[in-house]
Coordinates of C-alpha atoms and ligand atoms in Angstrom, one line a residue:
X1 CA 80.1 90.1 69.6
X2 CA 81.0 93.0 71.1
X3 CA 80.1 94.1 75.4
X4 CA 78.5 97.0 73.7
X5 CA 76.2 95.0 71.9
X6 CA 75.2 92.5 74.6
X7 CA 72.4 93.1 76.8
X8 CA 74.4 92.7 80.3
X9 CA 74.0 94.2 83.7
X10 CA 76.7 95.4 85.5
X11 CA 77.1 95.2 89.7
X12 CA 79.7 97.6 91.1
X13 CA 80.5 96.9 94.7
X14 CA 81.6 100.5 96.5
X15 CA 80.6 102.2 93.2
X16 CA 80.5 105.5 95.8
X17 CA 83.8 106.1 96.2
X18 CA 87.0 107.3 94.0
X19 CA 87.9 104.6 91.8
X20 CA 84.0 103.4 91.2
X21 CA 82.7 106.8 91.2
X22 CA 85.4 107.4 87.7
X23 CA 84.3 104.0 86.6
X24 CA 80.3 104.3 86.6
X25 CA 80.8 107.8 84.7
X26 CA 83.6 106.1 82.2
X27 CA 81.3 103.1 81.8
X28 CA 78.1 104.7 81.7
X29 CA 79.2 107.3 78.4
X30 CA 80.8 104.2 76.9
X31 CA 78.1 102.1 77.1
X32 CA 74.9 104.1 77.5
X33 CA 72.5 101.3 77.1
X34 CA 74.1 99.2 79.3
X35 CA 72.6 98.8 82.8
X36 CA 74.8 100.0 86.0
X37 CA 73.8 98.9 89.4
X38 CA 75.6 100.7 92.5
X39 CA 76.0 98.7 95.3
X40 CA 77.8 100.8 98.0
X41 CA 77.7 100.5 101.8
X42 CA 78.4 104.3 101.7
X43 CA 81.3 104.8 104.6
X44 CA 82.6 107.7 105.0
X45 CA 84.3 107.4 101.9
X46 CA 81.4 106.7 100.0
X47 CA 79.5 109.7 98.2
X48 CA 76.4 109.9 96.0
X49 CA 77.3 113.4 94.8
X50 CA 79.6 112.2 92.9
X51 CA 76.7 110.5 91.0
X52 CA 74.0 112.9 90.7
X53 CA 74.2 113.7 86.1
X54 CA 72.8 110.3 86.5
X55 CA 70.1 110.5 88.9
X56 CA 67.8 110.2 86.0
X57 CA 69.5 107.8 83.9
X58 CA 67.1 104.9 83.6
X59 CA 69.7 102.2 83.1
X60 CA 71.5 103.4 86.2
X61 CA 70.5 102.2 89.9
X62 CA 71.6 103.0 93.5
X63 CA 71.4 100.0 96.3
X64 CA 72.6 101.0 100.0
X65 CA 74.4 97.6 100.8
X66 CA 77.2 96.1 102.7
X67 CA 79.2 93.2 100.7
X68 CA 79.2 91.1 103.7
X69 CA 75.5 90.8 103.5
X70 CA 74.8 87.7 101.5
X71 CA 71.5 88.0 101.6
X72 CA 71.4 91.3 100.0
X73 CA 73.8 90.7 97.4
X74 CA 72.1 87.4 96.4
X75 CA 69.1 89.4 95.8
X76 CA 70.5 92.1 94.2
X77 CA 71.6 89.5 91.7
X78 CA 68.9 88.1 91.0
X79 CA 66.6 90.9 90.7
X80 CA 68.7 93.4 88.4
X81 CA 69.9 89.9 86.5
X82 CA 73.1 90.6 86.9
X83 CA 76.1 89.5 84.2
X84 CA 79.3 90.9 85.9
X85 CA 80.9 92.1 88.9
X86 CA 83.3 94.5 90.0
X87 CA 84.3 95.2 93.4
X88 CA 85.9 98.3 94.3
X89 CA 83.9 97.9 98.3
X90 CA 87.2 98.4 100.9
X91 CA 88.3 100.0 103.5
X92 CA 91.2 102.0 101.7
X93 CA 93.8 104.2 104.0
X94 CA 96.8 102.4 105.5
X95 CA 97.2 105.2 108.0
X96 CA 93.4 103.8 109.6
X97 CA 94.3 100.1 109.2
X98 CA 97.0 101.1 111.0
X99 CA 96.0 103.6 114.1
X100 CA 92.2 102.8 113.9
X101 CA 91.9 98.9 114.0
X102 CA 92.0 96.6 111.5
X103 CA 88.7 95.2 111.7
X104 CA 86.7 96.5 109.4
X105 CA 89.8 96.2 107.2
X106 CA 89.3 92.5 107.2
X107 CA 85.4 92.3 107.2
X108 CA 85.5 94.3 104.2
X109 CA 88.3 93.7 102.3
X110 CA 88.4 89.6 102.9
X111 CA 85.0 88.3 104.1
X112 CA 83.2 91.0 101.9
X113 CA 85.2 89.3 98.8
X114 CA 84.6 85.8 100.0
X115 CA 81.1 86.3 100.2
X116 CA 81.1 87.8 96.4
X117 CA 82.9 84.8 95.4
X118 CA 79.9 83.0 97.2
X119 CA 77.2 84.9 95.4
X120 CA 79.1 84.4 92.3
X121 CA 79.1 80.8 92.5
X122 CA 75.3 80.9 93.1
X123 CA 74.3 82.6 90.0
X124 CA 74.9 82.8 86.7
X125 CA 77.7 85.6 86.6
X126 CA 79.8 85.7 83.6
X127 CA 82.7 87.4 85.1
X128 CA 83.6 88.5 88.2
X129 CA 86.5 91.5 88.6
X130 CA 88.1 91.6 92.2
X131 CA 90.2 95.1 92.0
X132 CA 92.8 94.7 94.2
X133 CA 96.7 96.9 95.0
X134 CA 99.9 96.2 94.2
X135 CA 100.5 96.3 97.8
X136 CA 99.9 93.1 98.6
X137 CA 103.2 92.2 97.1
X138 CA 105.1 94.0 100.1
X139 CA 108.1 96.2 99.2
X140 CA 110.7 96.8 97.2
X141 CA 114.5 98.2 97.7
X142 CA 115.0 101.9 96.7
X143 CA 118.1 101.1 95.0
X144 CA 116.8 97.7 92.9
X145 CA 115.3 98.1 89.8
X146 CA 113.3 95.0 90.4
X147 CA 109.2 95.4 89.3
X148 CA 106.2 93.3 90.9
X149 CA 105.2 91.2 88.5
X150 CA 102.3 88.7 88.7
X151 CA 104.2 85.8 89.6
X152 CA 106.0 87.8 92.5
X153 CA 104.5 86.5 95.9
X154 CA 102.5 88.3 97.9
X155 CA 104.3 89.3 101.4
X156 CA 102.0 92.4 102.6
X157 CA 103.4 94.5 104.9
X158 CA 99.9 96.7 106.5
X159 CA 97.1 95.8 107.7
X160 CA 95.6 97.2 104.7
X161 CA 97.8 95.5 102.4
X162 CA 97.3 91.8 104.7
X163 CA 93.0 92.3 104.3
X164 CA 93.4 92.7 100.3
X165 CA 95.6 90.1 99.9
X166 CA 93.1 88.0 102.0
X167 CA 90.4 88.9 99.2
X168 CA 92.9 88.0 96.4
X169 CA 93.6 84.3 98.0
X170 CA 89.7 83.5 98.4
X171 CA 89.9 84.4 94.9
X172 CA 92.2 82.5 94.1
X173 CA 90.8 79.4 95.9
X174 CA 87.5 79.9 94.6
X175 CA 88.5 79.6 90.9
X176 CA 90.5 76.5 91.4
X177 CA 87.9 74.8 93.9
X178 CA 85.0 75.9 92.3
X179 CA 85.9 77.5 88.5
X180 CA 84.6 80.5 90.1
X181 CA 85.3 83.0 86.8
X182 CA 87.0 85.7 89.1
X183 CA 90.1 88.1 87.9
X184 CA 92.1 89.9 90.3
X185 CA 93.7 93.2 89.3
X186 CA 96.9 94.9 91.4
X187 CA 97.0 97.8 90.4
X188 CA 99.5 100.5 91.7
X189 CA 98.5 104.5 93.4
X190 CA 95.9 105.8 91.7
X191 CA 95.4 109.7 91.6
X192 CA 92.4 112.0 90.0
X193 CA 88.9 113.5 90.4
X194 CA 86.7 112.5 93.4
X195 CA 89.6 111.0 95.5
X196 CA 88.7 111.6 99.1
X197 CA 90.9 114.2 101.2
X198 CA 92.7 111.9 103.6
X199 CA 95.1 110.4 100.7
X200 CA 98.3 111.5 99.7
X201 CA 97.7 114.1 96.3
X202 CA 94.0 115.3 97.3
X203 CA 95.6 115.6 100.8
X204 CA 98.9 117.8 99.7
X205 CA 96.4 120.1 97.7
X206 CA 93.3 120.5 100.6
X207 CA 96.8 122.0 102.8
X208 CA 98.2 124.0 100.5
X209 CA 94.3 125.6 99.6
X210 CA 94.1 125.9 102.9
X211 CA 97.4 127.7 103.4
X212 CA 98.7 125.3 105.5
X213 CA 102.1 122.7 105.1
X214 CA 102.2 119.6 103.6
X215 CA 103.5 117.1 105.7
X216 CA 106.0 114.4 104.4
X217 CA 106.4 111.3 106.4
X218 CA 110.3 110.1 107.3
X219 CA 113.1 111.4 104.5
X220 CA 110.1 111.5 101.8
X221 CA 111.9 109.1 99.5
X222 CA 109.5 106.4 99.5
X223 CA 108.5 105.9 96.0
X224 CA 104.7 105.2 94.6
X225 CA 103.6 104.1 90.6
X226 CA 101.2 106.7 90.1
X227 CA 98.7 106.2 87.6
X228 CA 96.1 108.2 86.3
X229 CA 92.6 106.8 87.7
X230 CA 91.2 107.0 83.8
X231 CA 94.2 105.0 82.6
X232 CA 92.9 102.5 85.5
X233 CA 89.2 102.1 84.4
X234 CA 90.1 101.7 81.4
X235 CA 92.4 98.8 82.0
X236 CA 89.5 97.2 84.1
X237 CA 86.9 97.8 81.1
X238 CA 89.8 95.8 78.9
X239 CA 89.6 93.2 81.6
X240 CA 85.7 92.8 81.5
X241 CA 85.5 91.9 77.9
X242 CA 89.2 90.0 77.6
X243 CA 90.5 88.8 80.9
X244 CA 91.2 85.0 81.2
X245 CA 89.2 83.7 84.7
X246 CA 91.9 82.6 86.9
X247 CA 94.4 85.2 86.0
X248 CA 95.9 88.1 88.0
X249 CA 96.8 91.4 86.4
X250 CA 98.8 94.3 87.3
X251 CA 98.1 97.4 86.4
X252 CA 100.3 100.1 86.7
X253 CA 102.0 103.3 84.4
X254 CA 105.4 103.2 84.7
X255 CA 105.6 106.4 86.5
X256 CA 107.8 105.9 89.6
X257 CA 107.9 108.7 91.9
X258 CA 109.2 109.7 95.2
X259 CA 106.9 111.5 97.5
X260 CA 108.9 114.4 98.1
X261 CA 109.0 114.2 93.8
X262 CA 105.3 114.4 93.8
X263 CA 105.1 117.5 96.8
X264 CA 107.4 119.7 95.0
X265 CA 105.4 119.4 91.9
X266 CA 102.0 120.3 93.2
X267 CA 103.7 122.9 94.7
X268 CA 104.9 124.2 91.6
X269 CA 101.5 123.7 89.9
X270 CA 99.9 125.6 93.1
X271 CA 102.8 128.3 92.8
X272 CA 104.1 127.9 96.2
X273 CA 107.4 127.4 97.7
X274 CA 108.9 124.8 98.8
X275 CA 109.0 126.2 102.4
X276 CA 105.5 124.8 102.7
X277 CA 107.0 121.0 102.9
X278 CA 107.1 120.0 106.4
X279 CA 108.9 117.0 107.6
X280 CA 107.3 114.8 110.2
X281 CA 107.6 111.5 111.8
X282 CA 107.5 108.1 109.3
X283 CA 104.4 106.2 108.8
X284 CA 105.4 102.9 110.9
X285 CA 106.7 99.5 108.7
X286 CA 106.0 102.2 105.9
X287 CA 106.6 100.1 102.3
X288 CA 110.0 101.9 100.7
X289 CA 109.2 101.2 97.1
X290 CA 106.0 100.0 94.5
X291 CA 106.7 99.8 91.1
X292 CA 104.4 97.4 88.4
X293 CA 105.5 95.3 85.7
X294 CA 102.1 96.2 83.4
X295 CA 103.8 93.9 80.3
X296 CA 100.6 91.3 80.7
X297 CA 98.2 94.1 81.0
X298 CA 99.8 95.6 77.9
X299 CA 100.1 92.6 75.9
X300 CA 96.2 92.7 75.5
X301 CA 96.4 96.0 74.0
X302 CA 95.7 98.4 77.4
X303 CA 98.0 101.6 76.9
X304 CA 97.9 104.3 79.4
X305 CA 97.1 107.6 78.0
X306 CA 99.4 109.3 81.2
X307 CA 102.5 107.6 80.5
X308 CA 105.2 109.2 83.4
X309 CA 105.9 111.7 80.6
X310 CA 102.1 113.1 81.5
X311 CA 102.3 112.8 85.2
X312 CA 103.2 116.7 85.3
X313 CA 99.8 116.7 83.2
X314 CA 97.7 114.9 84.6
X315 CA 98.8 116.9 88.4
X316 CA 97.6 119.8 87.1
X317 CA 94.3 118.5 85.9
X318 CA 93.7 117.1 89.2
X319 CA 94.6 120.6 91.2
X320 CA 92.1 122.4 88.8
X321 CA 89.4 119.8 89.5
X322 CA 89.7 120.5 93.1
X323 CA 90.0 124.0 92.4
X324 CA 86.3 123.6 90.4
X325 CA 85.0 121.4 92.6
X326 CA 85.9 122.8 96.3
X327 CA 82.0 122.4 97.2
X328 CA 82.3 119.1 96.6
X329 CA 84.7 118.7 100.2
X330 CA 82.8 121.6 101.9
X331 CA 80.0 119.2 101.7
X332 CA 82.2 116.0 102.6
X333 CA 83.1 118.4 105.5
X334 CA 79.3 118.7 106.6
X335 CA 79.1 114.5 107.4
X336 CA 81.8 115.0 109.8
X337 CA 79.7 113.8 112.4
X338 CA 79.0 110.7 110.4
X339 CA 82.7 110.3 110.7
X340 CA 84.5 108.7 113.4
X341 CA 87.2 109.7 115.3
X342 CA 90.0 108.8 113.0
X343 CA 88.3 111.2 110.0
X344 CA 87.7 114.1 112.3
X345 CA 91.3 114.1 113.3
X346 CA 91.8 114.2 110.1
X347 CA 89.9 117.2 109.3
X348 CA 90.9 119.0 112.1
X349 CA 94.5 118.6 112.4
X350 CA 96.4 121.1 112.2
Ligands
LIG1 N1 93.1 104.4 95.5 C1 94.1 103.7 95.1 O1 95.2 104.2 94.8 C2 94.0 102.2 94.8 C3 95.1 101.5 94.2 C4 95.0 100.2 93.9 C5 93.8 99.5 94.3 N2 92.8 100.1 94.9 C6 91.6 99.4 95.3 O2 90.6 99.9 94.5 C7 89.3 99.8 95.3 C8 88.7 101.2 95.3 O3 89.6 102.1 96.0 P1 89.2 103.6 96.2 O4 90.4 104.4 96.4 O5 88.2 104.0 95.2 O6 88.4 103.5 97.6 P2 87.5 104.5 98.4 O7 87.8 104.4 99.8 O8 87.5 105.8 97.8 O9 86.0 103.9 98.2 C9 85.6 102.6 98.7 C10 84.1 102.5 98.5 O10 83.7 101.2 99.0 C11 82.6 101.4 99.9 N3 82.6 100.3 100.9 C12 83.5 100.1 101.8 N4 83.2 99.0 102.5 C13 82.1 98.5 101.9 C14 81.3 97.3 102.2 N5 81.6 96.5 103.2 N6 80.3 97.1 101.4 C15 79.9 97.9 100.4 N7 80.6 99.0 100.1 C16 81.7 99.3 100.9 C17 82.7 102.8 100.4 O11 81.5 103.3 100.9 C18 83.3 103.6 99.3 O12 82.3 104.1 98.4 C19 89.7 99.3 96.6 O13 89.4 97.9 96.7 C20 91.2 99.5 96.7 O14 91.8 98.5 97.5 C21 92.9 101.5 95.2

């Protein structure tokens, strides 16, 4: 039987932010009679604007919640009946696992997945979708043309990177302990609407809107797998329905690109020079190279629809949804003082 035809309630943990926010709207036109529950601490990089067509959706539901609160979870399950998981919930930018404490790195990004896994094994979930990075798997040389693959161990180089992998391991222990039914995904950089300011594409653009450089850390050679966040939620919604419990899948375009690559083109796209690139000091222990071998992913008939031949594409279509949307980060601007130290920085540096 089809997932469209089964009556099943889906939880998405950090449903607020980029990826989850793409993922709800995807999901929620795909399957309109399928109920959506958004469970979202709401950080700073959480945002229920990016929800509000479905305000008045009946089969879609908002719960302010932490994924380190068992109790809350629990009873989230039990209440909306809930079928399947999918956790998005993390604390996402290197650059703060790196100058603002890795804490809440690891309280979200491990113990919040280990007490999924515990909730999971409680109740009667079908299937349970940890979404995870390809940077767990550390980095690779510039000049190889070597590709993670899902048997390639996982060596994490940022604090980031360490938290996610400690998600990915409770998975892993969970299934083969308790036949939790838990998939991981690594996928690589994801780019597109709703992405918050502070990473690397939404970033570039903000500066060059606001007629300032974009900075490039160290020589600008490191190289990123961009994919198109669509392409991703799609390969997640694949994963839902065909996914084997136990398994690990990458998920990534084969679009390998350096960073100074990517700069130059949203210049071009923004019709700037290239005068407005600005060298400044490297990120520390920053990874050289990610690149995904997607071939599993693939085999189960997942086929991104921004192959690297579309990158160019899919750029552009992310500058003009900034371009339409710039109320959307004027508002993200007015929670500054939600913020802490590290995003005000951010918005204010100049
Ligand atoms: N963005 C990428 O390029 C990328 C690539 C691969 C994997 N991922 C993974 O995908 C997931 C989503 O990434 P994103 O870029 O959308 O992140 P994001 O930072 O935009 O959103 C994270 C969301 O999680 C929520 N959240 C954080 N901690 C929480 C907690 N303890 N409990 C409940 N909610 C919490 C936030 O409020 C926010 O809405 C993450 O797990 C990330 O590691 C991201």
């Amino acid at each position: 039987m089809s997932i469209k035809n089964q009556a099943k309630t889906i939880l998405v943990c950090g449903g607020a932010g980029f990826i989850g926010s793409n993922f709800i709207h995807y999901m929620s036109e795909k399957y309109p009679d399928r109920r959506i529950v958004n469970y979202d601490k709401l950080t700073y990089a959480g945002n229920l604007e990016n929800h509000k067509q479905l305000e008045n959706n009946p089969n879609y539901f908002f719960i302010q919640g932490d994924i380190t609160d068992l109790e809350k979870l629990d009873e989230t399950i039990k209440k909306y009946r809930i079928s399947h998981i999918i956790n998005f919930a993390a604390e996402t930018h290197v650059d703060r696992s790196i100058h603002g404490g890795a804490k809440e790195f690891v309280l979200s990004n491990t113990l919040g997945v280990q007490m999924i896994l515990d909730t999971v094994k409680k109740n009667q979930i079908e299937k349970f979708v940890n979404v995870s990075t390809d940077e767990v798997y550390g980095s690779l040389d510039l000049d190889s043309d070597e590709l993670f693959t899902e048997e390639t161990p996982i060596m994490p180089n940022m604090p980031y990177a360490a938290a996610k992998a400690g998600g990915d391991l409770m998975c892993n222990a969970y299934f083969k302990t308790h036949k939790v039914p838990v998939i991981v995904t690594h996928c690589s950089n994801n780019y597109g609407p709703y992405q918050f300011p502070e990473k690397l594409i939404p970033f570039f653009i903000f500066k060059l809107l606001g007629g300032e450089k974009v900075p490039i850390y160290g020589d600008g050679l490191n190289v990123r797998d961009w994919i198109y966040v669509s392409d991703h939620v799609r390969a997640l919604d694949l994963l839902l329905q065909k996914g084997k419990a136990g398994e690990v899948y990458n998920i990534g375009s084969g679009n390998e690109r350096n960073n100074l690559e990517v700069a130059k083109m949203i210049l071009k796209i923004m019709k700037k020079n290239e005068d407005m690139i600005e060298y400044v000091k490297d990120r520390p222990g920053h990874d050289r190279r990610y690149a995904i071998d997607a071939t599993k992913i693939l085999s189960l008939g997942w086929k991104p629809e921004y192959p690297r031949e579309k990158f160019e594409k899919g750029l552009a279509e992310t500058v003009q949804w900034y371009l339409e949307n710039k109320s959307w980060v004027e508002n993200l601007k007015k929670k500054k003082n939600e913020m802490n130290k590290f995003q005000e920085d951010f918005f204010n540096r100049k």
